[in-house]
Amino acid sequence: MAHWNLVTLAALLLLNAAMSSPLDRGPLFNGSLVVRSLDVKDYEAMLVESDSVWIVDYYSSWCAHCRMFAPEWEKVGEFYHESKVVQVGAVDCNQHKDVCQREEVHAYPSVKAHHVPLGSNEKTKMQVRGRKKVEPVVEWVEGLLAEHGIKSGMDISTIVEVKKLRHHDVEEDGRVTPPSTGVMNDDTSIHMKYKRLRDAGKAAMLALENSLFIGAPVLEGERYEAALKWVSALAVTFPVEGNRVAMTNLVDLMKTQRSWSLTEWNKLIKKWRPMAKETSFPSDLFDSRGDEESEWAVCKTYTCGLWSLFHSMTTRDTKAGNAVGN
């Protein structure tokens, strides 16, 4: 039961980190010809421009869900590009926090329609759940406009949404190629276990380096206790004995004081990393490698890496001699 409680605590912290990763890759729509990036000045102008309907995506550039939604929002912009009534915009809440606080944006992404009916200062929030593609988003907008007798001048039937068959690739001539069943893609192979181990290690380090201080300048009190329990969970469940030893050493260092500033924490990680190299497998598992896609072995995003980490913690094979899993 104690083991399960530790893993559960770890899962909660990891999921929170996935939704709140501070790795900012910059605004999503800079340079777009169909989605207007709104700064504070543009936002204020939009509020008084009540002769147009504005649909706005309020996002944060470090949010994985926002980045996945961005290409669909670009398609929404393309759909309404020639409309004389509807304009499409976006606000990066990471850069313009005051705007998003004013709009009471508490989750990302959030979509709102402004000035419906026309000439008013009314705003309507879209329920994002179930509307992650261009077609349902446009259907919501068109339905809202119709309720108030507004016509966008666009034909929704012109939307072409290319859908790939799940787990299959479609050739240009329409033939379906089944996924490879080779050893390299076998989830039970040693090679794949090794690659997922690397992603788990990278995700753990990104969380340690970036997630513990979100919203607070000091790691103390309940936040410190939660962080300590999480690292303790890693020390018990992380794959490979040497990696668990490394995490145990980190737990011991964390216990030397009950309050850590960000500067102190960075020094702690810097001190711990050479110690981790002595026991970890592979030896560079806990090196700082950034969140670039090229640095992932299997995953392409931080969120995916966190799930790999949690999966490795909950399904670790404790059988003696099991390569990579022990």
CSV table of C-alpha atoms in Angstrom, one decimal:
chain,number,residue,atom,x,y,z
A,1,MET,CA,0.0,0.0,0.0
A,2,ALA,CA,2.9,2.4,0.8
A,3,HIS,CA,4.4,1.7,-2.6
A,4,TRP,CA,1.1,2.5,-4.3
A,5,ASN,CA,0.6,5.7,-2.3
A,6,LEU,CA,4.0,6.9,-3.4
A,7,VAL,CA,3.3,6.1,-7.1
A,8,THR,CA,-0.1,7.9,-6.8
A,9,LEU,CA,1.5,11.0,-5.4
A,10,ALA,CA,4.0,10.9,-8.2
A,11,ALA,CA,1.3,10.6,-10.8
A,12,LEU,CA,-0.5,13.6,-9.5
A,13,LEU,CA,2.6,15.7,-9.6
A,14,LEU,CA,3.6,14.5,-13.0
A,15,LEU,CA,0.1,15.2,-14.5
A,16,ASN,CA,0.2,18.7,-13.0
A,17,ALA,CA,3.6,19.2,-14.5
A,18,ALA,CA,2.3,18.1,-17.9
A,19,MET,CA,-0.4,20.6,-17.8
A,20,SER,CA,1.9,23.4,-16.5
A,21,SER,CA,5.2,22.9,-18.1
A,22,PRO,CA,7.2,26.2,-18.1
A,23,LEU,CA,9.2,25.4,-21.2
A,24,ASP,CA,8.2,28.4,-23.3
A,25,ARG,CA,8.9,27.9,-27.0
A,26,GLY,CA,7.6,31.3,-28.0
A,27,PRO,CA,4.3,32.6,-29.4
A,28,LEU,CA,2.5,30.2,-31.7
A,29,PHE,CA,1.1,32.5,-34.3
A,30,ASN,CA,3.8,35.1,-35.0
A,31,GLY,CA,4.0,35.5,-38.7
A,32,SER,CA,0.6,33.9,-39.4
A,33,LEU,CA,-1.3,35.5,-42.3
A,34,VAL,CA,-4.7,34.4,-41.0
A,35,VAL,CA,-4.5,34.5,-37.2
A,36,ARG,CA,-3.7,37.9,-35.7
A,37,SER,CA,-1.5,37.8,-32.6
A,38,LEU,CA,-2.9,40.3,-30.1
A,39,ASP,CA,-0.8,42.2,-27.7
A,40,VAL,CA,-2.3,44.4,-25.0
A,41,LYS,CA,-2.8,47.3,-27.4
A,42,ASP,CA,-4.3,45.1,-30.0
A,43,TYR,CA,-6.6,43.5,-27.4
A,44,GLU,CA,-7.9,46.8,-26.2
A,45,ALA,CA,-8.6,47.8,-29.9
A,46,MET,CA,-10.4,44.5,-30.4
A,47,LEU,CA,-12.7,45.2,-27.5
A,48,VAL,CA,-14.0,48.4,-29.0
A,49,GLU,CA,-14.2,47.1,-32.6
A,50,SER,CA,-17.7,45.8,-32.1
A,51,ASP,CA,-18.7,45.9,-35.7
A,52,SER,CA,-16.8,42.6,-36.2
A,53,VAL,CA,-17.1,39.3,-34.5
A,54,TRP,CA,-13.7,38.3,-33.0
A,55,ILE,CA,-13.0,34.7,-32.1
A,56,VAL,CA,-9.9,34.5,-30.0
A,57,ASP,CA,-7.7,31.6,-28.8
A,58,TYR,CA,-6.3,32.4,-25.3
A,59,TYR,CA,-3.3,30.1,-24.9
A,60,SER,CA,0.1,29.6,-23.2
A,61,SER,CA,3.1,28.9,-25.4
A,62,TRP,CA,4.4,26.2,-23.0
A,63,CYS,CA,1.1,24.3,-23.0
A,64,ALA,CA,1.3,21.0,-24.9
A,65,HIS,CA,-2.5,21.0,-25.6
A,66,CYS,CA,-2.2,24.5,-27.0
A,67,ARG,CA,0.5,23.5,-29.3
A,68,MET,CA,-1.5,20.6,-30.6
A,69,PHE,CA,-4.6,22.8,-31.1
A,70,ALA,CA,-2.6,25.6,-32.9
A,71,PRO,CA,-2.6,24.0,-36.3
A,72,GLU,CA,-6.4,23.6,-36.1
A,73,TRP,CA,-6.8,27.2,-35.0
A,74,GLU,CA,-4.7,28.2,-38.1
A,75,LYS,CA,-7.2,26.3,-40.2
A,76,VAL,CA,-10.0,28.3,-38.5
A,77,GLY,CA,-8.2,31.4,-39.5
A,78,GLU,CA,-7.9,30.2,-43.1
A,79,PHE,CA,-11.6,29.4,-43.2
A,80,TYR,CA,-12.6,32.9,-42.1
A,81,HIS,CA,-9.8,34.7,-43.9
A,82,GLU,CA,-12.1,36.2,-46.5
A,83,SER,CA,-15.0,36.9,-44.2
A,84,LYS,CA,-16.1,40.5,-43.8
A,85,VAL,CA,-17.7,39.8,-40.4
A,86,VAL,CA,-15.5,37.3,-38.5
A,87,GLN,CA,-11.8,37.9,-37.5
A,88,VAL,CA,-9.6,35.4,-35.9
A,89,GLY,CA,-7.0,36.2,-33.2
A,90,ALA,CA,-4.9,34.7,-30.5
A,91,VAL,CA,-3.4,35.9,-27.2
A,92,ASP,CA,-0.2,34.4,-25.6
A,93,CYS,CA,-1.1,34.4,-21.9
A,94,ASN,CA,2.5,33.7,-21.1
A,95,GLN,CA,3.5,37.1,-22.5
A,96,HIS,CA,0.2,39.0,-21.7
A,97,LYS,CA,-0.9,37.7,-18.3
A,98,ASP,CA,-2.9,40.8,-17.6
A,99,VAL,CA,-5.1,40.3,-20.6
A,100,CYS,CA,-5.8,36.7,-19.7
A,101,GLN,CA,-6.5,37.5,-16.0
A,102,ARG,CA,-8.9,40.1,-17.2
A,103,GLU,CA,-10.6,37.5,-19.4
A,104,GLU,CA,-10.6,35.1,-16.4
A,105,VAL,CA,-8.8,32.4,-18.4
A,106,HIS,CA,-8.1,29.5,-16.0
A,107,ALA,CA,-7.4,26.7,-18.5
A,108,TYR,CA,-5.5,26.5,-21.8
A,109,PRO,CA,-6.5,26.7,-24.5
A,110,SER,CA,-9.6,28.9,-24.0
A,111,VAL,CA,-11.6,30.2,-27.0
A,112,LYS,CA,-14.0,33.1,-26.8
A,113,ALA,CA,-16.3,34.8,-29.3
A,114,HIS,CA,-16.5,38.6,-28.8
A,115,HIS,CA,-19.2,41.0,-30.0
A,116,VAL,CA,-22.0,38.5,-30.5
A,117,PRO,CA,-24.5,40.1,-31.2
A,118,LEU,CA,-22.7,42.7,-33.3
A,119,GLY,CA,-22.3,46.1,-31.7
A,120,SER,CA,-22.3,44.6,-28.2
A,121,ASN,CA,-19.5,43.9,-25.7
A,122,GLU,CA,-20.9,40.4,-25.1
A,123,LYS,CA,-18.5,37.5,-25.1
A,124,THR,CA,-19.2,33.7,-25.2
A,125,LYS,CA,-16.8,31.0,-24.2
A,126,MET,CA,-16.5,27.9,-26.2
A,127,GLN,CA,-16.5,24.5,-24.5
A,128,VAL,CA,-13.2,23.2,-25.8
A,129,ARG,CA,-13.8,19.5,-24.9
A,130,GLY,CA,-14.9,17.7,-28.1
A,131,ARG,CA,-13.8,20.7,-30.3
A,132,LYS,CA,-10.2,20.1,-31.0
A,133,LYS,CA,-10.5,20.1,-34.8
A,134,VAL,CA,-11.3,22.9,-37.2
A,135,GLU,CA,-14.8,21.5,-38.2
A,136,PRO,CA,-16.4,21.4,-34.7
A,137,VAL,CA,-14.9,24.8,-33.9
A,138,VAL,CA,-16.4,26.4,-37.0
A,139,GLU,CA,-19.7,24.6,-36.4
A,140,TRP,CA,-19.8,26.2,-33.0
A,141,VAL,CA,-19.0,29.7,-34.4
A,142,GLU,CA,-21.6,29.4,-37.1
A,143,GLY,CA,-24.2,28.1,-34.7
A,144,LEU,CA,-23.5,31.0,-32.4
A,145,LEU,CA,-23.8,33.5,-35.2
A,146,ALA,CA,-27.0,32.0,-36.5
A,147,GLU,CA,-28.6,32.4,-33.1
A,148,HIS,CA,-28.2,36.1,-33.5
A,149,GLY,CA,-29.0,36.4,-37.2
A,150,ILE,CA,-25.4,36.9,-38.2
A,151,LYS,CA,-24.0,35.5,-41.4
A,152,SER,CA,-20.2,35.0,-41.8
A,153,GLY,CA,-20.5,34.7,-45.6
A,154,MET,CA,-18.5,31.5,-45.5
A,155,ASP,CA,-19.6,28.0,-46.6
A,156,ILE,CA,-18.9,25.3,-43.9
A,157,SER,CA,-19.1,22.6,-46.5
A,158,THR,CA,-15.8,23.7,-48.0
A,159,ILE,CA,-13.9,22.5,-45.0
A,160,VAL,CA,-11.8,19.5,-45.9
A,161,GLU,CA,-10.4,17.7,-43.0
A,162,VAL,CA,-7.9,15.0,-43.9
A,163,LYS,CA,-8.2,12.1,-41.5
A,164,LYS,CA,-5.5,9.4,-41.3
A,165,LEU,CA,-6.6,5.8,-40.5
A,166,ARG,CA,-5.5,5.1,-37.0
A,167,HIS,CA,-2.3,3.1,-36.8
A,168,HIS,CA,-2.0,3.0,-40.6
A,169,ASP,CA,-0.3,5.1,-43.3
A,170,VAL,CA,-2.2,5.8,-46.5
A,171,GLU,CA,-0.2,5.8,-49.7
A,172,GLU,CA,-0.9,8.4,-52.5
A,173,ASP,CA,-2.7,5.7,-54.5
A,174,GLY,CA,-5.0,4.9,-51.7
A,175,ARG,CA,-3.4,1.7,-50.6
A,176,VAL,CA,-3.1,1.1,-46.9
A,177,THR,CA,0.3,0.1,-45.5
A,178,PRO,CA,0.1,-1.6,-42.1
A,179,PRO,CA,2.4,-0.5,-39.3
A,180,SER,CA,5.8,-2.1,-39.0
A,181,THR,CA,6.0,-5.1,-36.7
A,182,GLY,CA,9.8,-5.2,-36.5
A,183,VAL,CA,11.7,-5.6,-33.4
A,184,MET,CA,12.6,-1.9,-33.3
A,185,ASN,CA,9.0,-1.1,-32.7
A,186,ASP,CA,8.3,-4.0,-30.3
A,187,ASP,CA,7.3,-2.4,-27.0
A,188,THR,CA,8.7,-5.5,-25.2
A,189,SER,CA,12.1,-5.5,-26.9
A,190,ILE,CA,15.2,-4.5,-25.0
A,191,HIS,CA,15.9,-1.8,-27.6
A,192,MET,CA,12.5,-0.2,-27.0
A,193,LYS,CA,12.8,-0.5,-23.2
A,194,TYR,CA,16.1,1.3,-23.4
A,195,LYS,CA,14.6,4.1,-25.5
A,196,ARG,CA,11.7,4.5,-23.1
A,197,LEU,CA,14.1,4.5,-20.2
A,198,ARG,CA,15.9,7.5,-21.8
A,199,ASP,CA,12.7,9.4,-22.2
A,200,ALA,CA,11.7,8.6,-18.6
A,201,GLY,CA,15.0,10.0,-17.4
A,202,LYS,CA,14.7,13.1,-19.5
A,203,ALA,CA,11.1,13.7,-18.3
A,204,ALA,CA,12.2,13.3,-14.7
A,205,MET,CA,15.0,15.9,-15.1
A,206,LEU,CA,12.8,18.4,-17.0
A,207,ALA,CA,10.3,18.1,-14.1
A,208,LEU,CA,13.0,18.5,-11.5
A,209,GLU,CA,14.6,21.5,-13.2
A,210,ASN,CA,11.4,23.3,-14.3
A,211,SER,CA,8.2,22.3,-12.6
A,212,LEU,CA,8.7,22.5,-8.9
A,213,PHE,CA,8.8,26.3,-8.7
A,214,ILE,CA,5.8,27.0,-10.9
A,215,GLY,CA,3.8,29.8,-9.2
A,216,ALA,CA,6.2,30.1,-6.2
A,217,PRO,CA,9.7,31.5,-5.8
A,218,VAL,CA,10.6,29.1,-2.9
A,219,LEU,CA,10.2,25.3,-2.4
A,220,GLU,CA,8.9,25.0,1.1
A,221,GLY,CA,6.0,23.8,3.3
A,222,GLU,CA,3.5,21.6,1.5
A,223,ARG,CA,5.2,22.2,-1.8
A,224,TYR,CA,8.5,20.9,-0.4
A,225,GLU,CA,6.8,17.9,1.2
A,226,ALA,CA,5.1,17.0,-2.1
A,227,ALA,CA,8.4,17.3,-4.0
A,228,LEU,CA,10.2,15.2,-1.4
A,229,LYS,CA,7.5,12.5,-1.7
A,230,TRP,CA,7.7,12.5,-5.5
A,231,VAL,CA,11.5,12.1,-5.5
A,232,SER,CA,11.1,9.4,-2.8
A,233,ALA,CA,8.7,7.6,-5.2
A,234,LEU,CA,11.3,7.8,-7.9
A,235,ALA,CA,13.9,6.3,-5.5
A,236,VAL,CA,11.6,3.3,-5.0
A,237,THR,CA,10.1,2.7,-8.4
A,238,PHE,CA,12.5,4.1,-11.1
A,239,PRO,CA,13.8,1.3,-13.5
A,240,VAL,CA,17.3,0.0,-12.9
A,241,GLU,CA,18.8,-0.3,-9.4
A,242,GLY,CA,21.6,2.2,-10.1
A,243,ASN,CA,19.0,4.9,-11.1
A,244,ARG,CA,17.1,4.3,-7.9
A,245,VAL,CA,20.4,4.7,-6.0
A,246,ALA,CA,20.8,8.1,-7.7
A,247,MET,CA,17.4,9.2,-6.7
A,248,THR,CA,17.9,8.1,-3.2
A,249,ASN,CA,21.0,10.3,-3.1
A,250,LEU,CA,18.9,13.2,-4.3
A,251,VAL,CA,16.4,12.5,-1.5
A,252,ASP,CA,19.2,12.7,1.1
A,253,LEU,CA,20.4,16.0,-0.3
A,254,MET,CA,16.8,17.5,-0.3
A,255,LYS,CA,16.5,16.6,3.3
A,256,THR,CA,19.5,18.8,4.3
A,257,GLN,CA,17.1,21.7,4.4
A,258,ARG,CA,13.4,22.2,4.3
A,259,SER,CA,13.3,25.4,2.2
A,260,TRP,CA,15.0,25.9,-1.2
A,261,SER,CA,15.1,29.0,-3.4
A,262,LEU,CA,15.4,28.4,-7.1
A,263,THR,CA,19.1,29.4,-7.0
A,264,GLU,CA,19.8,27.0,-4.2
A,265,TRP,CA,17.8,24.2,-6.0
A,266,ASN,CA,19.8,24.7,-9.2
A,267,LYS,CA,23.1,24.4,-7.2
A,268,LEU,CA,21.7,21.2,-5.5
A,269,ILE,CA,20.9,19.6,-8.9
A,270,LYS,CA,24.4,20.6,-10.2
A,271,LYS,CA,26.0,19.0,-7.1
A,272,TRP,CA,23.9,15.9,-7.4
A,273,ARG,CA,24.3,15.2,-11.1
A,274,PRO,CA,28.0,14.0,-10.9
A,275,MET,CA,27.0,11.7,-8.1
A,276,ALA,CA,24.1,10.3,-10.3
A,277,LYS,CA,26.5,9.6,-13.1
A,278,GLU,CA,28.4,7.1,-10.9
A,279,THR,CA,25.5,4.8,-10.6
A,280,SER,CA,22.9,5.6,-13.3
A,281,PHE,CA,22.3,3.6,-16.4
A,282,PRO,CA,23.0,4.9,-18.9
A,283,SER,CA,25.5,7.2,-17.2
A,284,ASP,CA,24.1,10.4,-18.9
A,285,LEU,CA,20.5,9.5,-18.1
A,286,PHE,CA,20.0,12.5,-15.8
A,287,ASP,CA,21.9,15.0,-17.9
A,288,SER,CA,20.1,18.2,-18.9
A,289,ARG,CA,19.2,17.8,-22.5
A,290,GLY,CA,16.4,20.4,-23.1
A,291,ASP,CA,12.9,19.8,-24.6
A,292,GLU,CA,13.9,19.8,-28.3
A,293,GLU,CA,12.1,17.1,-30.2
A,294,SER,CA,15.5,15.7,-31.4
A,295,GLU,CA,16.5,14.9,-27.8
A,296,TRP,CA,13.6,12.5,-27.2
A,297,ALA,CA,14.1,8.8,-28.0
A,298,VAL,CA,10.5,7.7,-28.6
A,299,CYS,CA,8.3,10.7,-27.5
A,300,LYS,CA,8.2,14.1,-29.2
A,301,THR,CA,6.7,16.1,-26.3
A,302,TYR,CA,7.3,16.6,-22.6
A,303,THR,CA,3.8,15.3,-21.8
A,304,CYS,CA,4.5,12.0,-23.6
A,305,GLY,CA,7.8,11.7,-21.7
A,306,LEU,CA,6.0,12.1,-18.4
A,307,TRP,CA,3.6,9.4,-19.3
A,308,SER,CA,6.5,7.1,-20.1
A,309,LEU,CA,8.0,8.0,-16.8
A,310,PHE,CA,4.8,7.2,-14.9
A,311,HIS,CA,4.4,4.0,-16.9
A,312,SER,CA,7.9,2.8,-16.1
A,313,MET,CA,7.3,3.5,-12.4
A,314,THR,CA,4.1,1.5,-12.2
A,315,THR,CA,5.1,-1.5,-14.3
A,316,ARG,CA,8.7,-1.9,-13.4
A,317,ASP,CA,9.8,-5.5,-13.7
A,318,THR,CA,11.6,-6.4,-10.4
A,319,LYS,CA,12.6,-9.9,-11.6
A,320,ALA,CA,16.3,-10.3,-11.0
A,321,GLY,CA,18.5,-10.2,-14.1
A,322,ASN,CA,15.8,-8.6,-16.3
A,323,ALA,CA,17.8,-6.3,-18.6
A,324,VAL,CA,16.9,-2.6,-18.4
A,325,GLY,CA,13.8,-3.2,-16.3
A,326,ASN,CA,15.5,-4.2,-13.1
